[in-house]
Short mmCIF file of C-alpha atoms in Angstrom, two decimals:
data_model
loop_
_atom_site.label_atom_id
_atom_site.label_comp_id
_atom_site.label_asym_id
_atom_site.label_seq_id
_atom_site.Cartn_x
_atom_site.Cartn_y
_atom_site.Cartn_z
CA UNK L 1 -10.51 3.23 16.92
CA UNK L 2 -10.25 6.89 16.05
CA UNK L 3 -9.43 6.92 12.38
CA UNK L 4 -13.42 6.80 11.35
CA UNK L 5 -14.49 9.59 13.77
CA UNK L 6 -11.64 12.11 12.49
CA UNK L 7 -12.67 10.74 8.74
CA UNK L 8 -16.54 11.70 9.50
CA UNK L 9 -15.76 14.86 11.19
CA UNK L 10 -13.58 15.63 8.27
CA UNK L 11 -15.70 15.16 5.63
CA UNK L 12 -18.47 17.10 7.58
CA UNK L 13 -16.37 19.95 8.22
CA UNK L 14 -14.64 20.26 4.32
CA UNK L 15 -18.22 19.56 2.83
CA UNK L 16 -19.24 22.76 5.48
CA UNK L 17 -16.32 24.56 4.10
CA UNK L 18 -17.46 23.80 0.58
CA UNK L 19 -20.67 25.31 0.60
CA UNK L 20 -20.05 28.54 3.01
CA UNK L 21 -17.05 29.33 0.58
CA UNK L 22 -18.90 28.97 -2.25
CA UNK L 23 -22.04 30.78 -0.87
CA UNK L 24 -19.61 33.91 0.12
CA UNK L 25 -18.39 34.03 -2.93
CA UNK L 26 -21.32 34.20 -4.86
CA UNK L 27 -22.56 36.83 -2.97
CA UNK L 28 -19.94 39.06 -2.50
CA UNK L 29 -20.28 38.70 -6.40
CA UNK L 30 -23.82 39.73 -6.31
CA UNK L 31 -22.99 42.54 -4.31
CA UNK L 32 -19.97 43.99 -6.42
CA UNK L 33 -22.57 43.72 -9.28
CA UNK L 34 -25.32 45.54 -8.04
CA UNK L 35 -23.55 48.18 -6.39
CA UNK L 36 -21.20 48.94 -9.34
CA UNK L 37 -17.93 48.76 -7.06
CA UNK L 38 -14.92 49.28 -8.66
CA UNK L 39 -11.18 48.15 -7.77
CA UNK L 40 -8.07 49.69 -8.76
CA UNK L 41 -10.27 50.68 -11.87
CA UNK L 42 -11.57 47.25 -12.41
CA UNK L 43 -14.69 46.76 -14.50
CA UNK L 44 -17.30 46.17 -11.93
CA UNK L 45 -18.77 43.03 -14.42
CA UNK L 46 -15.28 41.59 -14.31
CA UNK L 47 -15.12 41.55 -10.64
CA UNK L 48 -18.50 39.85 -9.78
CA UNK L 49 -17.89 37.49 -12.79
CA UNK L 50 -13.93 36.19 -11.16
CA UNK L 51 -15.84 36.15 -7.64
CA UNK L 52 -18.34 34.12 -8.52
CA UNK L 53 -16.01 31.56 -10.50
CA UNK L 54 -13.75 31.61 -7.40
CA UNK L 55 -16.72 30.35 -5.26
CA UNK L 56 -17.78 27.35 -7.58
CA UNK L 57 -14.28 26.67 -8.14
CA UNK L 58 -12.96 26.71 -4.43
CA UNK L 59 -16.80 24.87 -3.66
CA UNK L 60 -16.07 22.04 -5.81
CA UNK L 61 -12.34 21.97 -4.49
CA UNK L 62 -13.34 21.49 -0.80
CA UNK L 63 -15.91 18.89 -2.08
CA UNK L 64 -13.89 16.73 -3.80
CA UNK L 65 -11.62 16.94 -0.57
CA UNK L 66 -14.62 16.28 1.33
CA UNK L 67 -15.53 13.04 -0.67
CA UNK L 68 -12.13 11.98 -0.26
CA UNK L 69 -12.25 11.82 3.63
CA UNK L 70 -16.20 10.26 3.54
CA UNK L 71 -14.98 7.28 0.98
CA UNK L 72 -12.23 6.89 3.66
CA UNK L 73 -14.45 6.74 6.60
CA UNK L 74 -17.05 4.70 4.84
CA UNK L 75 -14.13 2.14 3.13
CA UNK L 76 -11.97 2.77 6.31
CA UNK L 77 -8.55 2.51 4.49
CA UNK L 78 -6.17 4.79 3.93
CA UNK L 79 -6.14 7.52 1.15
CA UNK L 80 -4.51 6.68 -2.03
CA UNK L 81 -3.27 8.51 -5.41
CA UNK L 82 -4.96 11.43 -5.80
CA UNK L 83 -7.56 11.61 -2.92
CA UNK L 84 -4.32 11.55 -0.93
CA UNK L 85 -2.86 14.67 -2.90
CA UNK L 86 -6.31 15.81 -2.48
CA UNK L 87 -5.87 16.25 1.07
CA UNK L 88 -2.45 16.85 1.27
CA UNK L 89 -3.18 20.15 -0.38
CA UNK L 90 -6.66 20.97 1.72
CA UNK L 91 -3.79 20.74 4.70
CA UNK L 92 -1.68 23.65 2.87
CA UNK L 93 -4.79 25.57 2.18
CA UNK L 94 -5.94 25.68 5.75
CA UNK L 95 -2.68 25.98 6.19
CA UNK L 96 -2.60 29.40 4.26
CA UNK L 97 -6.15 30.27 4.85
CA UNK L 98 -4.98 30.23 9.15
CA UNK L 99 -2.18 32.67 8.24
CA UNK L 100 -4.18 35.19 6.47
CA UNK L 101 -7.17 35.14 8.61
CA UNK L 102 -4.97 36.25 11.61
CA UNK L 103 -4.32 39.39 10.39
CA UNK L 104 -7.79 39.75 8.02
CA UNK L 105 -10.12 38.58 10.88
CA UNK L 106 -8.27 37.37 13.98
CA UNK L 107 -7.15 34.90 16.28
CA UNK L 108 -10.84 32.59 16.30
CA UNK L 109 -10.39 32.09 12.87
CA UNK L 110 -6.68 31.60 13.14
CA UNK L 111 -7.16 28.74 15.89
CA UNK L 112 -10.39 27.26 13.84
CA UNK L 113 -8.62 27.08 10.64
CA UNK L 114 -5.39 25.31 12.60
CA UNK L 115 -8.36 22.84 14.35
CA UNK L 116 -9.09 21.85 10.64
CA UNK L 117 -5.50 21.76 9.69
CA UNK L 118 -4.63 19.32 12.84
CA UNK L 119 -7.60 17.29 11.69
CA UNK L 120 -6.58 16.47 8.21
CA UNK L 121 -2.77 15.51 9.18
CA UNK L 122 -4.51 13.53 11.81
CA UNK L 123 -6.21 11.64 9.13
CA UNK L 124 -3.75 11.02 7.36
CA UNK L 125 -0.82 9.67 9.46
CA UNK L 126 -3.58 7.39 11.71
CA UNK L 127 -4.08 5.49 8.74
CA UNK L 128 -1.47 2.97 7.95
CA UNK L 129 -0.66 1.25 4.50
CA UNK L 130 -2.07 -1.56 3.95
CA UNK L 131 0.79 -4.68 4.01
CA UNK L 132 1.97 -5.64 0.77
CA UNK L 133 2.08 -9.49 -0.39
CA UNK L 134 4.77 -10.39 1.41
CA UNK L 135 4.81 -8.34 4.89
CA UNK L 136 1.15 -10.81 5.77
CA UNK L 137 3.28 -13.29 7.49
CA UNK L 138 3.89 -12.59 10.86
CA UNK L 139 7.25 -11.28 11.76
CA UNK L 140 8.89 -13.43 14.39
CA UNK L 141 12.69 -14.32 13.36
CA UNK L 142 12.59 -13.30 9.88
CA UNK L 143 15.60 -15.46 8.66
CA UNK L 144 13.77 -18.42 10.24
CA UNK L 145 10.13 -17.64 9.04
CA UNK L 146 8.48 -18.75 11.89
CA UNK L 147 4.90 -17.27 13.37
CA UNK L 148 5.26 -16.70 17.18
CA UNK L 149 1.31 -15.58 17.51
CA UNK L 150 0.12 -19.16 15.49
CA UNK L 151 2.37 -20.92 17.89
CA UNK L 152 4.40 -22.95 14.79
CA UNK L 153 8.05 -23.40 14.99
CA UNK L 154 10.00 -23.25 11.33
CA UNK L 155 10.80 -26.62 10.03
CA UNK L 156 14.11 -27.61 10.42
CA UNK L 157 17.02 -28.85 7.53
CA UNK L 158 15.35 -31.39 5.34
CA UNK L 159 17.39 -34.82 5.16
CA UNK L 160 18.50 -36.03 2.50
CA UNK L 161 17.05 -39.18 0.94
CA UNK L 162 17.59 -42.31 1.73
CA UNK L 163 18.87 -44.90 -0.71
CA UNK L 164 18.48 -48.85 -0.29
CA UNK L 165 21.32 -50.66 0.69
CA UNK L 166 22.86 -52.64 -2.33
CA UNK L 167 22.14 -56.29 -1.80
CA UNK L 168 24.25 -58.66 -2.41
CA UNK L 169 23.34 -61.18 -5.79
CA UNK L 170 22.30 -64.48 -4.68
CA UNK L 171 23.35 -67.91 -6.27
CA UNK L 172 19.85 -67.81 -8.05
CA UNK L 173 19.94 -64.54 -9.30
CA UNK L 174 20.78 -63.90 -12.89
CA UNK L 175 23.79 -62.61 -13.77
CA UNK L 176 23.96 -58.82 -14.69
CA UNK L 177 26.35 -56.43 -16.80
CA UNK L 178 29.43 -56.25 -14.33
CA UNK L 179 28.65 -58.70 -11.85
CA UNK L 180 30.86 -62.01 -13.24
CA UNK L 181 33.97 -62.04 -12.90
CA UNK L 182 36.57 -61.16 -15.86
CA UNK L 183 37.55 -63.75 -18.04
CA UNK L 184 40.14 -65.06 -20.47
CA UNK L 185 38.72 -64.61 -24.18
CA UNK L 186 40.88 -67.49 -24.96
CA UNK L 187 40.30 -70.91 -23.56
CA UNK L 188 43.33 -72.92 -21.41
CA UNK L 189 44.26 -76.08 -23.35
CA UNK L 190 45.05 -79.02 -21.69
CA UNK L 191 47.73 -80.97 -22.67
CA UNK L 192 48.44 -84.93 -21.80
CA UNK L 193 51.73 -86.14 -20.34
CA UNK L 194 52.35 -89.59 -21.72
CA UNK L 195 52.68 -92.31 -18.53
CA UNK L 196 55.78 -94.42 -18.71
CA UNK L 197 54.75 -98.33 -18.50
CA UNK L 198 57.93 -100.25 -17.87
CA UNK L 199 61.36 -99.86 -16.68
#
């Protein structure tokens, strides 16, 4: 995998950044003070005083990007929230930094700070989000659910129940609520023909 290297050489490279930025700063602050240079009729205090801020400032910038891109090589997941804004914006700063040096200093630092630039997008499109809850399963027919690399096939319609036959009542089984047959509330009477005895 290349995702850590990039991450290490990253954070090695922004922390690098970090301090030589920093360092410049401060002592093209140092210098402005002790010389006295002036501006555009600046006060010469004033001047040494913004480019020393600008050096701690941009210093802790580029280290907070560069502990951004060591927690990702250490963790080796992708950037999230703000360490991903973090070095979204380093990108645009290199990106800026590239165009100015070509016509401050020239085409080595133009090509250096585009190196640096192709490093960080690097970074962040070779990591991938991680899968939410429910992308985990393997994707084989996605209707069907079924995982092609685990070699299990989806189950197929469930049946429905099945009920027990209804037995017939025996001669010895008691009689239940519907099984007699209807009958008349009101008993037949039998009536007696008289027989005739003679002629």
């Amino acid at each position: 995998m290349v995702r850590r290297p990039v991450a290490w050489v990253v954070a090695v490279v922004l922390l690098a950044e970090a301090f030589g930025i920093g360092a410049l700063n401060w002592f093209l602050g140092v210098v402005v003070d002790r010389q006295q240079m002036s501006m555009a009729g600046l006060d010469p205090h004033v001047m040494s005083t913004s480019s020393k801020a600008g050096g701690v400032v941009f210093g802790l910038y580029f280290a907070a990007c560069a502990l951004v891109a060591l927690l990702v090589a250490v963790r080796d997941r992708a950037p999230a929230g703000l360490g991903r804004v973090l070095l979204i914006s380093a990108a645009v700063v290199h990106a800026l930094l590239g165009a100015f040096a070509l016509g401050l200093v020239g085409w080595p630092a133009f090509v250096s700070m585009l190196l640096m630039l192709a490093l960080i997008v690097l970074l962040l499109v070779t990591y991938d989000r991680e899968p939410g809850p429910g992308q985990d399963v393997a994707s084989g027919d996605p209707l069907a659910g079924g995982n092609p690399e685990a070699g299990t096939e989806p189950a197929g319609p469930a049946e429905p129940p099945a009920y027990p036959a209804a037995q017939p009542h025996g001669h010895d089984d008691a009689p239940q609520d519907g099984d007699e047959e209807p009958q008349d509330t009101v008993p037949a009477q039998v009536s007696r023909q008289p027989v005739p005895t003679g002629p």
